[in-house]
Structure formats: structure tokens, C-alpha cells
PDB file of C-alpha atoms in Angstrom:
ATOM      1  CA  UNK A 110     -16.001 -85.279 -90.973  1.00 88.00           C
ATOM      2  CA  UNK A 111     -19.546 -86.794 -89.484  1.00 92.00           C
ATOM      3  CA  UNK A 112     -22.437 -83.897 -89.489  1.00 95.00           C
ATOM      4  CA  UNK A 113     -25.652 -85.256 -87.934  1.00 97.00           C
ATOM      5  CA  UNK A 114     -28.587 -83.030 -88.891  1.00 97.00           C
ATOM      6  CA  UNK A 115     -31.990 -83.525 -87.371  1.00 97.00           C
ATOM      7  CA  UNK A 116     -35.703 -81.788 -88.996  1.00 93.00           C
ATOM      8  CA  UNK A 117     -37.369 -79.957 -88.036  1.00 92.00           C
ATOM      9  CA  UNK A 118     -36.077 -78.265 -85.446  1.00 95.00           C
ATOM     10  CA  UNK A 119     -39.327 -77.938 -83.414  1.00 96.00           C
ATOM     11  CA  UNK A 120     -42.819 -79.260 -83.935  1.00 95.00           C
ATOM     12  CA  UNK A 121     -46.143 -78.963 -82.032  1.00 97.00           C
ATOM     13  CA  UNK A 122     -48.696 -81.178 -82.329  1.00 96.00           C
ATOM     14  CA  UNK A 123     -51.944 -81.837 -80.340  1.00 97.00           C
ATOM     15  CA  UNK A 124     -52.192 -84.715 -77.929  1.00 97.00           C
ATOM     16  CA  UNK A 125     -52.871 -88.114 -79.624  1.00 97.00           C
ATOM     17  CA  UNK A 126     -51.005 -87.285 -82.563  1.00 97.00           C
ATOM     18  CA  UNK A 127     -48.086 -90.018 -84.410  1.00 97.00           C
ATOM     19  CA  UNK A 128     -44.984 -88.047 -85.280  1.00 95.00           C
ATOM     20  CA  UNK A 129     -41.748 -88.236 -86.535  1.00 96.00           C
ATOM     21  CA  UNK A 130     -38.184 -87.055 -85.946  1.00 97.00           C
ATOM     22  CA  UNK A 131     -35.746 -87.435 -88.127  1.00 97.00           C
ATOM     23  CA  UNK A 132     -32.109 -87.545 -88.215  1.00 98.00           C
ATOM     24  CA  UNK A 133     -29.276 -88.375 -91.062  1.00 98.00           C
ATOM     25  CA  UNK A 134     -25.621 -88.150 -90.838  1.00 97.00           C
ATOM     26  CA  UNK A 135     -22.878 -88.242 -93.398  1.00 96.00           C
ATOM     27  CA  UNK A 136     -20.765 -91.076 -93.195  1.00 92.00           C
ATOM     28  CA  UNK A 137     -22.098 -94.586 -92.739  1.00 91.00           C
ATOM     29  CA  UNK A 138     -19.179 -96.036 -91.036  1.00 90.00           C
ATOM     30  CA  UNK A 139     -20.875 -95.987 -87.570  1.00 91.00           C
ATOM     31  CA  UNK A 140     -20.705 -97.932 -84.993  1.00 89.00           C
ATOM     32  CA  UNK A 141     -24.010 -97.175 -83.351  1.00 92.00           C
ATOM     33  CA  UNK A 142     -26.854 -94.482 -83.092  1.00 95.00           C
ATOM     34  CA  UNK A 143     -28.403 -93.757 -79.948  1.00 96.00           C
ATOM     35  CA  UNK A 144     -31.474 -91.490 -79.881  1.00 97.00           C
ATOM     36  CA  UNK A 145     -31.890 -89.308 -76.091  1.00 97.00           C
ATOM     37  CA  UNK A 146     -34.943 -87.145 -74.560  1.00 98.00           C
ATOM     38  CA  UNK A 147     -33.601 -83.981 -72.786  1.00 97.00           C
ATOM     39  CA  UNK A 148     -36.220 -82.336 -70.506  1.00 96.00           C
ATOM     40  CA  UNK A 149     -34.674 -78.182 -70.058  1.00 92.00           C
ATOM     41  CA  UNK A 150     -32.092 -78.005 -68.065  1.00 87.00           C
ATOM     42  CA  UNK A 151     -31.759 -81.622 -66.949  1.00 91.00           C
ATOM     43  CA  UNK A 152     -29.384 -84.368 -68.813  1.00 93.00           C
ATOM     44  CA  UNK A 153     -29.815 -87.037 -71.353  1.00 96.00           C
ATOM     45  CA  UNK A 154     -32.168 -89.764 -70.983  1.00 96.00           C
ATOM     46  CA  UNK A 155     -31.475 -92.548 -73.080  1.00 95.00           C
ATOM     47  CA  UNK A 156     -34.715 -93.844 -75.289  1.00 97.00           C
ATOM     48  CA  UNK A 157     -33.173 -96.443 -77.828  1.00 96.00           C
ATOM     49  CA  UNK A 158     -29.853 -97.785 -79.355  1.00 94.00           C
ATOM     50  CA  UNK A 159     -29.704 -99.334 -82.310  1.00 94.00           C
ATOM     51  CA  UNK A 160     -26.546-101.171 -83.610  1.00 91.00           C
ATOM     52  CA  UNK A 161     -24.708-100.388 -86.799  1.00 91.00           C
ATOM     53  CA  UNK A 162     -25.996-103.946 -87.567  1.00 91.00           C
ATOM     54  CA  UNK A 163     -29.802-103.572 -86.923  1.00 93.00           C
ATOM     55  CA  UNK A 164     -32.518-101.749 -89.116  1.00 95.00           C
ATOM     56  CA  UNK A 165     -34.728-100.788 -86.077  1.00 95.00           C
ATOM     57  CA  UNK A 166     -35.571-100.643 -82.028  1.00 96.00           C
ATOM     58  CA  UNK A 167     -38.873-100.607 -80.184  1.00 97.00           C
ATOM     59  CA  UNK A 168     -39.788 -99.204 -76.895  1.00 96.00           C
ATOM     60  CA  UNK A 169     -43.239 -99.129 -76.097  1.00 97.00           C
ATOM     61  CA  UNK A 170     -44.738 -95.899 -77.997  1.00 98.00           C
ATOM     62  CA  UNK A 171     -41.021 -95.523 -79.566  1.00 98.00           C
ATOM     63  CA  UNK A 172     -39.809 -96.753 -82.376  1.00 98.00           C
ATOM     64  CA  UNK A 173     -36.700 -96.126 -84.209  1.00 97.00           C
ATOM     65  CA  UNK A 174     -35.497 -97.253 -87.176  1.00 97.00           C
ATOM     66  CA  UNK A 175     -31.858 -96.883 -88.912  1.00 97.00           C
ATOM     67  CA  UNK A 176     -30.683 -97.467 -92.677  1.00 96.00           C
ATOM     68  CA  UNK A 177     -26.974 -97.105 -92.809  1.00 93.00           C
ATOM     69  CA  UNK A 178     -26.738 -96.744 -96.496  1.00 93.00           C
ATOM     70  CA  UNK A 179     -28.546 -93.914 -97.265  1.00 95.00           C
ATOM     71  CA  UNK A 180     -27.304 -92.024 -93.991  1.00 96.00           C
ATOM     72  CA  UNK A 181     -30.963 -91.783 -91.902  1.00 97.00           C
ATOM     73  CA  UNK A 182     -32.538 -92.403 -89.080  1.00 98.00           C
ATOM     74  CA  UNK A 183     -36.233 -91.607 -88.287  1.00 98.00           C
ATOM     75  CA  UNK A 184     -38.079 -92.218 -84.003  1.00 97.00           C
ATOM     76  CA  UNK A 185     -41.643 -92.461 -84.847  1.00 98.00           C
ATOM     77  CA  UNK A 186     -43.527 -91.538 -81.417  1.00 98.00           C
ATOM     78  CA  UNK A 187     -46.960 -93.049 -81.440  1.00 98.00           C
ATOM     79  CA  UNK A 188     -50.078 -91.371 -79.695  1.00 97.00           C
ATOM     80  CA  UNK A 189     -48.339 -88.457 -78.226  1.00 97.00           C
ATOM     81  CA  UNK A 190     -48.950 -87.139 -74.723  1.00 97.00           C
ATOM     82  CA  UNK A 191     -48.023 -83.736 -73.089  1.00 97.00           C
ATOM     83  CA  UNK A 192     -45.583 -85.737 -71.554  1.00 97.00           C
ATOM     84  CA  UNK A 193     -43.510 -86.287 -74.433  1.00 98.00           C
ATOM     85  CA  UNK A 194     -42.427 -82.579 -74.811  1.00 98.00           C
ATOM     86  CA  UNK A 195     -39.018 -82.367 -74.487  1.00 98.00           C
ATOM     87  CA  UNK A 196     -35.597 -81.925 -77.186  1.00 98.00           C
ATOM     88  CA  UNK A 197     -35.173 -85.454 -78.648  1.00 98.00           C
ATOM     89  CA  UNK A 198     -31.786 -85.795 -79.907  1.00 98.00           C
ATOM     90  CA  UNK A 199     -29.955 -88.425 -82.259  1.00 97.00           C
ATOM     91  CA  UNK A 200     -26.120 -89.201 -81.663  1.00 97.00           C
ATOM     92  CA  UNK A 201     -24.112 -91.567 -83.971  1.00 95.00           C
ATOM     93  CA  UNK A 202     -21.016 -93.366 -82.613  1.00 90.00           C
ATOM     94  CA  UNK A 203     -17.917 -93.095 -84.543  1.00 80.00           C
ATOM     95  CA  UNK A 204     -14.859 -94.370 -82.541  1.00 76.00           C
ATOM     96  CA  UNK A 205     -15.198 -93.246 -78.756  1.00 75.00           C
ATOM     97  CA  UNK A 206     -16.929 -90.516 -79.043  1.00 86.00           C
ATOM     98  CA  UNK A 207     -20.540 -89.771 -79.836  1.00 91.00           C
ATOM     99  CA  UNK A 208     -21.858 -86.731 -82.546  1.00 95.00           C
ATOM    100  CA  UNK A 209     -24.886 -84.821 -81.933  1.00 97.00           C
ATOM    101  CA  UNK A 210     -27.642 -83.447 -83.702  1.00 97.00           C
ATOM    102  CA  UNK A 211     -28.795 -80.300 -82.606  1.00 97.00           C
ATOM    103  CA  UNK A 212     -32.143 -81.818 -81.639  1.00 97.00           C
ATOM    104  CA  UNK A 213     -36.041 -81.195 -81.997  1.00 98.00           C
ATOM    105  CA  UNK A 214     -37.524 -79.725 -79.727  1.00 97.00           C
ATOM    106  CA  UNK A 215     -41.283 -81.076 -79.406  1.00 98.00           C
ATOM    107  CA  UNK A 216     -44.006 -79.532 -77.815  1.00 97.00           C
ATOM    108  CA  UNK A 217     -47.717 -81.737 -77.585  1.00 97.00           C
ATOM    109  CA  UNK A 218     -50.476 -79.356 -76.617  1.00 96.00           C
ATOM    110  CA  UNK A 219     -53.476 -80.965 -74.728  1.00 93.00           C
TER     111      UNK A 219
ATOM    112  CA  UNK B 196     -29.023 -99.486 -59.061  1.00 66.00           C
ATOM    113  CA  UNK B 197     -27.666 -95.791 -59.079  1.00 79.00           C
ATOM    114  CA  UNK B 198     -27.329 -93.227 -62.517  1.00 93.00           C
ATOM    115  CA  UNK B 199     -24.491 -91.590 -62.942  1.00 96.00           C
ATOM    116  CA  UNK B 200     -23.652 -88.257 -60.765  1.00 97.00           C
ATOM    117  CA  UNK B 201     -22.550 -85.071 -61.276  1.00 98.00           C
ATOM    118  CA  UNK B 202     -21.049 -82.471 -58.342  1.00 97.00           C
ATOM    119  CA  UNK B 203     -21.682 -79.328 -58.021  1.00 97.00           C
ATOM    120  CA  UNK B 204     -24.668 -79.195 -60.458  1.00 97.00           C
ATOM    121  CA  UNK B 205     -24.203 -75.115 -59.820  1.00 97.00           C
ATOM    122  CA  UNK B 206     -21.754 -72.739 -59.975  1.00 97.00           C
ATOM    123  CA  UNK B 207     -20.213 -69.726 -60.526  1.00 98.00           C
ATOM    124  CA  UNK B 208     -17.186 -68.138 -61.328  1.00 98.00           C
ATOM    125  CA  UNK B 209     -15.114 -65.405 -62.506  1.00 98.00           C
ATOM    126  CA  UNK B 210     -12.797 -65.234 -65.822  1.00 98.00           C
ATOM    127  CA  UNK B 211      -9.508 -66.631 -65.200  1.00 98.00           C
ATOM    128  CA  UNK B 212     -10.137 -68.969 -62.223  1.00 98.00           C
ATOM    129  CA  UNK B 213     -10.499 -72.848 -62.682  1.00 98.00           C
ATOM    130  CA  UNK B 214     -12.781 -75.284 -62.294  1.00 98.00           C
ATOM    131  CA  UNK B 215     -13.401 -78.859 -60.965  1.00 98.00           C
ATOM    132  CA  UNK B 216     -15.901 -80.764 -62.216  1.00 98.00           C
ATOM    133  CA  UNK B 217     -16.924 -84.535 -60.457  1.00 98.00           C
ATOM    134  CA  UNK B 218     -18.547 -87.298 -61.844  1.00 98.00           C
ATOM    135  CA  UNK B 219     -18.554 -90.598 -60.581  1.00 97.00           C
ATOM    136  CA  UNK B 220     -20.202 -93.067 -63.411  1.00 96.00           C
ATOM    137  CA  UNK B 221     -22.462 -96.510 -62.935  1.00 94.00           C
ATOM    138  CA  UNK B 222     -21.181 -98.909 -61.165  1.00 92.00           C
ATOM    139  CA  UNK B 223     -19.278-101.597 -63.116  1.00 89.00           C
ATOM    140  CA  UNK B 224     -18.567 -98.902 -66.015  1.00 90.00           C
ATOM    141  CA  UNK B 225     -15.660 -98.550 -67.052  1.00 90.00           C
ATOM    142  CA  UNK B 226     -15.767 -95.366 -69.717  1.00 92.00           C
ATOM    143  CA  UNK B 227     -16.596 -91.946 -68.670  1.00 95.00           C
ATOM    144  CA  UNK B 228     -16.702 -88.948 -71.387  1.00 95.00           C
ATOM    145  CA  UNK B 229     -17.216 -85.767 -71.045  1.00 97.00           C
ATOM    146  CA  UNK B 230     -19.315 -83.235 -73.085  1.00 97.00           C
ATOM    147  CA  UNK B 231     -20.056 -79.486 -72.871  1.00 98.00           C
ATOM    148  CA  UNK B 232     -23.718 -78.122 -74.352  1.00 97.00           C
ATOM    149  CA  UNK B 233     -24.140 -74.290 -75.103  1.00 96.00           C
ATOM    150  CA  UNK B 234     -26.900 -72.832 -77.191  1.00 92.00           C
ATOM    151  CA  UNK B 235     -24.933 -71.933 -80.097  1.00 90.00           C
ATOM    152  CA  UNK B 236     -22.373 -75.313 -80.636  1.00 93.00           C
ATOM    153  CA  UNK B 237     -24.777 -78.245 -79.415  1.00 94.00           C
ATOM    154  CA  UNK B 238     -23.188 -81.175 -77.372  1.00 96.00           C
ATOM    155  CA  UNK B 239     -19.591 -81.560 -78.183  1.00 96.00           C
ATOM    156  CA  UNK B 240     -17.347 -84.278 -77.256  1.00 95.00           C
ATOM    157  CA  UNK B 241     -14.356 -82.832 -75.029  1.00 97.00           C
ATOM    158  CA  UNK B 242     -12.405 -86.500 -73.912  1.00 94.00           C
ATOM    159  CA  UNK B 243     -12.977 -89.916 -72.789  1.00 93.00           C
ATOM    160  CA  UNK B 244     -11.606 -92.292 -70.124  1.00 94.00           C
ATOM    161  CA  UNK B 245     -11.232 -96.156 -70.527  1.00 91.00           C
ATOM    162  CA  UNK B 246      -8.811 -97.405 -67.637  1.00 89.00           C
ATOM    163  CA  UNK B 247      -7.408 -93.967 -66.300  1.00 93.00           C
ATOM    164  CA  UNK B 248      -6.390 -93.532 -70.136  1.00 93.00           C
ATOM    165  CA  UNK B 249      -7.723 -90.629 -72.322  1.00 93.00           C
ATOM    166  CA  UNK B 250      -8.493 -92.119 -75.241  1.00 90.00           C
ATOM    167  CA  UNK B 251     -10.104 -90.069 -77.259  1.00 90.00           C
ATOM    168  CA  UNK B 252      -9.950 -85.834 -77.358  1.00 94.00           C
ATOM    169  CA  UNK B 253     -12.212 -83.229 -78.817  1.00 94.00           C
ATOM    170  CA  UNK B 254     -11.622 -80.105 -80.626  1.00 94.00           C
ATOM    171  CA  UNK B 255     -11.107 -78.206 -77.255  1.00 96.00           C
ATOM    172  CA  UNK B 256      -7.779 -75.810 -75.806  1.00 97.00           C
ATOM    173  CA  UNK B 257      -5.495 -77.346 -73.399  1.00 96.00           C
ATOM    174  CA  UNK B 258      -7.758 -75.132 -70.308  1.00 98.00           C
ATOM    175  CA  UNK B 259      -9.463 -78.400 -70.408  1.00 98.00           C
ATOM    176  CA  UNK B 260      -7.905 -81.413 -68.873  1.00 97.00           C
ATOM    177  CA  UNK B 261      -9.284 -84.603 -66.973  1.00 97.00           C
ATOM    178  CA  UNK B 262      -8.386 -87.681 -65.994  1.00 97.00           C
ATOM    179  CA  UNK B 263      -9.784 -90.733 -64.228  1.00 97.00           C
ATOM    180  CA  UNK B 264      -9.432 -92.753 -60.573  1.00 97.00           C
ATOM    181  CA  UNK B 265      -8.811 -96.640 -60.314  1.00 95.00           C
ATOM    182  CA  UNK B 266     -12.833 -96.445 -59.260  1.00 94.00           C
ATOM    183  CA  UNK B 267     -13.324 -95.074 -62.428  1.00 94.00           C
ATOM    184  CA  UNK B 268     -14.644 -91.956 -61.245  1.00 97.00           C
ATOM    185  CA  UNK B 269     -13.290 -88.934 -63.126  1.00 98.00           C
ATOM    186  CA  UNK B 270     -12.801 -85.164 -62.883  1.00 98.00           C
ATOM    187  CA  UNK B 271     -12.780 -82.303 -65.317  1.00 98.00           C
ATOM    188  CA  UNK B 272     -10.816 -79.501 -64.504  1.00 98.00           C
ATOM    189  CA  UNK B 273     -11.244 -76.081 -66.866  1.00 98.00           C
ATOM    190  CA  UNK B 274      -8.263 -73.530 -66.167  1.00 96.00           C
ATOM    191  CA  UNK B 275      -7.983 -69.873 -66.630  1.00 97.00           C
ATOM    192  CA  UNK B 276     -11.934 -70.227 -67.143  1.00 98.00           C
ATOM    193  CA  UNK B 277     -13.161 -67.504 -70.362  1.00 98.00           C
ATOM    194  CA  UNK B 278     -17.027 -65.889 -70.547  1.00 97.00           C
ATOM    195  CA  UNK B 279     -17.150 -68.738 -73.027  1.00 97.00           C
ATOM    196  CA  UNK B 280     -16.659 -71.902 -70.828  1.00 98.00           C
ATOM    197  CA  UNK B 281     -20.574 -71.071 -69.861  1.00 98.00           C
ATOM    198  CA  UNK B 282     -21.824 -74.078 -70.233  1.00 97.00           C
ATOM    199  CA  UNK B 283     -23.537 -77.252 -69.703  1.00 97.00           C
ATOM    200  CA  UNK B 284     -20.856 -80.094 -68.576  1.00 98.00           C
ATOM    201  CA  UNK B 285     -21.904 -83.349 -69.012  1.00 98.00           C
ATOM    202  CA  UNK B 286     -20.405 -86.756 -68.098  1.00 97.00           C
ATOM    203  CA  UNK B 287     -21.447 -89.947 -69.553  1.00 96.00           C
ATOM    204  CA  UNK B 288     -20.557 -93.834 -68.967  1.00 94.00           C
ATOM    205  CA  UNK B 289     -21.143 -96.942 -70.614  1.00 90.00           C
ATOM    206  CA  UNK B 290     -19.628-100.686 -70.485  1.00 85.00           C
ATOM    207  CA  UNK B 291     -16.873-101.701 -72.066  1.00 74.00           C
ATOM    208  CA  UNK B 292     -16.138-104.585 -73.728  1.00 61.00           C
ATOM    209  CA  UNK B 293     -13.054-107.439 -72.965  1.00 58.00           C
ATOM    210  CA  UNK B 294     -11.718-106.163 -76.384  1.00 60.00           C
ATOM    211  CA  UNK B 295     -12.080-102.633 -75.330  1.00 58.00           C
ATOM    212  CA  UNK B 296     -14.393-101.854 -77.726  1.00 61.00           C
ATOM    213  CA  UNK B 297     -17.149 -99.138 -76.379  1.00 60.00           C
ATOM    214  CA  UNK B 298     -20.266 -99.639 -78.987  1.00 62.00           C
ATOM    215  CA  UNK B 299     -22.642 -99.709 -75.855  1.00 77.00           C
ATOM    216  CA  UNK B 300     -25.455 -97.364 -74.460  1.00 87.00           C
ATOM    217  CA  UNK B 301     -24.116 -93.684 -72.942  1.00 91.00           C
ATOM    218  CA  UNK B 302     -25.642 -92.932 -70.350  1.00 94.00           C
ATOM    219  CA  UNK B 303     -25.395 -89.604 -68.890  1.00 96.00           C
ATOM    220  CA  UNK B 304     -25.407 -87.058 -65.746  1.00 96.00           C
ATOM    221  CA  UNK B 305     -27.662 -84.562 -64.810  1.00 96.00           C
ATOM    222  CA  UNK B 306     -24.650 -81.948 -65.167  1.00 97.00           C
ATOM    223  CA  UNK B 307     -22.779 -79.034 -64.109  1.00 98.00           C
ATOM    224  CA  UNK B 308     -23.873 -75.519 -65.498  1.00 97.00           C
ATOM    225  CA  UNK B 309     -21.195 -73.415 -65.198  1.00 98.00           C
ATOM    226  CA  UNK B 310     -21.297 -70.014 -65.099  1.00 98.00           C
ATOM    227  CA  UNK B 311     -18.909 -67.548 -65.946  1.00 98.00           C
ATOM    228  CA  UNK B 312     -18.939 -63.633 -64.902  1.00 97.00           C
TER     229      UNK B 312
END
């Protein structure tokens, strides 16, 4: 059975600050892994997909990178801004459905 | 080009009525799924929709049903609703390919939190 596990579970860091999330899961045979911002009590935003077939995405200050093999994902947020604070969570796709971390919640103080 | 939407994004209700839940996905997508968030579980998967076919089901008692529209849109309905149900419902949709393969983006709702009394 897929577990997706994501540490820490909250982190504050002052504005201006690189960080990084991570997330692993348990069984490699994945289709996808999708990584989604969730500002409280709003919905999922999608930030980056990266295919079973690719090491790593980039969008602007994101960047996420995926090794199948060893079961890990990190998203490596450069300069942080207050804006960033939100729950970032990772989701792998195995058939039609997606598994869920239960996030990181990340708060950047200015 | 418009997200995909959720109706009502509020309610309430009392144990042991039902529910109907709305969500009408991106336009040109094909699969809508359907997950509920609560503090303690996380997001889990409930069922998903390819064609007005459930294709997939989650770990969750036959109170929870759906199905999907030739537009694609799709409902969730929750029956003889528990203190439980509380919850965040989310819908998602993404593309499909020919081969009906789904190994594309979700995209999701805002959602409906439900509230139980």
C-alpha cells in the first residue's frame, strides 16, 4: 500500500530564506507526482508535475526534483516571501487516483 | 479559460439527511475525482469519473455515491450524512488521454465544507 510522508510538518523561516520540503513515498511504481500550495480554507493550487520519467521541474522560484528509486521527492523554494506561507503538499499518482501527504505547513515571517 | 467549480461552497446539515455536492470540471476535461480533507485523515481519494464511468473507488461506505453527466460535470451525493462526513469535499479534473490513460495535472475546486450537526 503507497504511504507518502512529508518533513517537517511545519517550518518558519524569515523572509529571503531557501528552503526545502520534502516528501518520499513507498512504492516506486508511480505514474506521476504532483506537488500543490493550499492557502486555509481554499483548494489546491497546482505548483509542478513531474513525470514518473523526469528527475526534476522548474517554476520560477520552485523547483522540484524526483528520484524514483530511492522513493523521494524534495520542492526547493528559493528566496522566500510572506507570500509563500501556505500547506505545500506532495501527491503521487498510482492508477486513477492520487495519494497525499499530510503536508507542511510553512510560515515566512517578514 | 475557467477553473473548475464547486456548488454550494457552504453548508449545513443535520445527521441522517443527504447531501448533493456539484462540480462542473475545465472545459475539455474529461476526468473528475472526488476527495474529502478532515484534520485527522488528510485528503483521501473517494471515486473518479472518466466517461460517466466510475473507475476507480476509495476506501469509503456506500453513503457515498456519484456519478457523472455527458458534459462531464459530476455530482456527489452523501446519504444518511454522520457527525463524521464534516468535511472538506473536493473535486478535481484533468485530461485524458486517447488511450484513457490519466497521468496528467489535477486540478482542483475551491470546495464544499460540509458541516454536520
Amino acid at each position: 500500500k503507497q504511504e507518502v510522508t512529508q518533513i517537517p510538518a511545519a517550518l518558519s523561516v524569515p523572509e529571503g530564506e531557501n528552503l526545502v520540503l520534502n516528501c518520499s513515498f513507498t512504492d516506486s511504481a508511480i505514474y506521476n507526482l504532483q506537488w500543490f500550495r493550499q492557502d486555509p480554507g481554499k483548494g489546491l493550487t497546482s505548483l509542478l508535475l513531474i513525470q514518473s520519467s523526469q528527475r526534476e521541474q522548474t517554476s520560477g522560484r520552485l523547483n522540484a526534483s524526483l528520484d524514483k528509486s530511492s522513493g523521494r521527492s524534495t520542492l526547493y523554494i528559493a528566496a522566500s516571501q510572506p507570500g509563500d506561507s501556505a500547506t505545500y503538499l506532495c501527491a503521487v499518482k498510482a492508477g486513477t487516483a492520487l495519494i497525499f501527504g499530510k503536508g507542511t505547513t510553512l510560515s515566512v515571517s517578514s | 479559460k475557467a477553473g473548475v467549480t464547486q456548488t454550494p461552497r457552504y453548508l449545513i446539515k443535520t445527521r441522517g439527511q443527504q447531501v448533493t455536492l456539484s462540480c462542473s470540471p475545465i472545459s475539455g476535461h474529461r476526468s473528475v475525482s472526488w476527495y474529502q480533507q478532515t484534520p485527522g485523515q488528510g485528503l483521501q481519494f473517494l471515486f473518479e469519473y472518466f466517461s460517466e464511468t466510475q473507475r476507480n473507488k476509495g476506501n469509503f461506505p456506500g453513503r457515498f455515491s456519484g456519478r457523472q453527466f455527458s458534459n462531464s460535470r459530476s455530482e456527489m451525493n452523501v446519504s444518511t450524512l454522520e457527525l463524521g462526513d464534516s468535511a472538506l469535499y473536493l473535486c478535481a479534473s484533468s485530461l485524458v488521454s486517447i488511450s484513457g490513460l490519466n497521468t496528467g495535472e489535477l486540478f482542483f475546486g475551491e470546495g464544499s465544507r460540509l458541516t454536520v450537526l
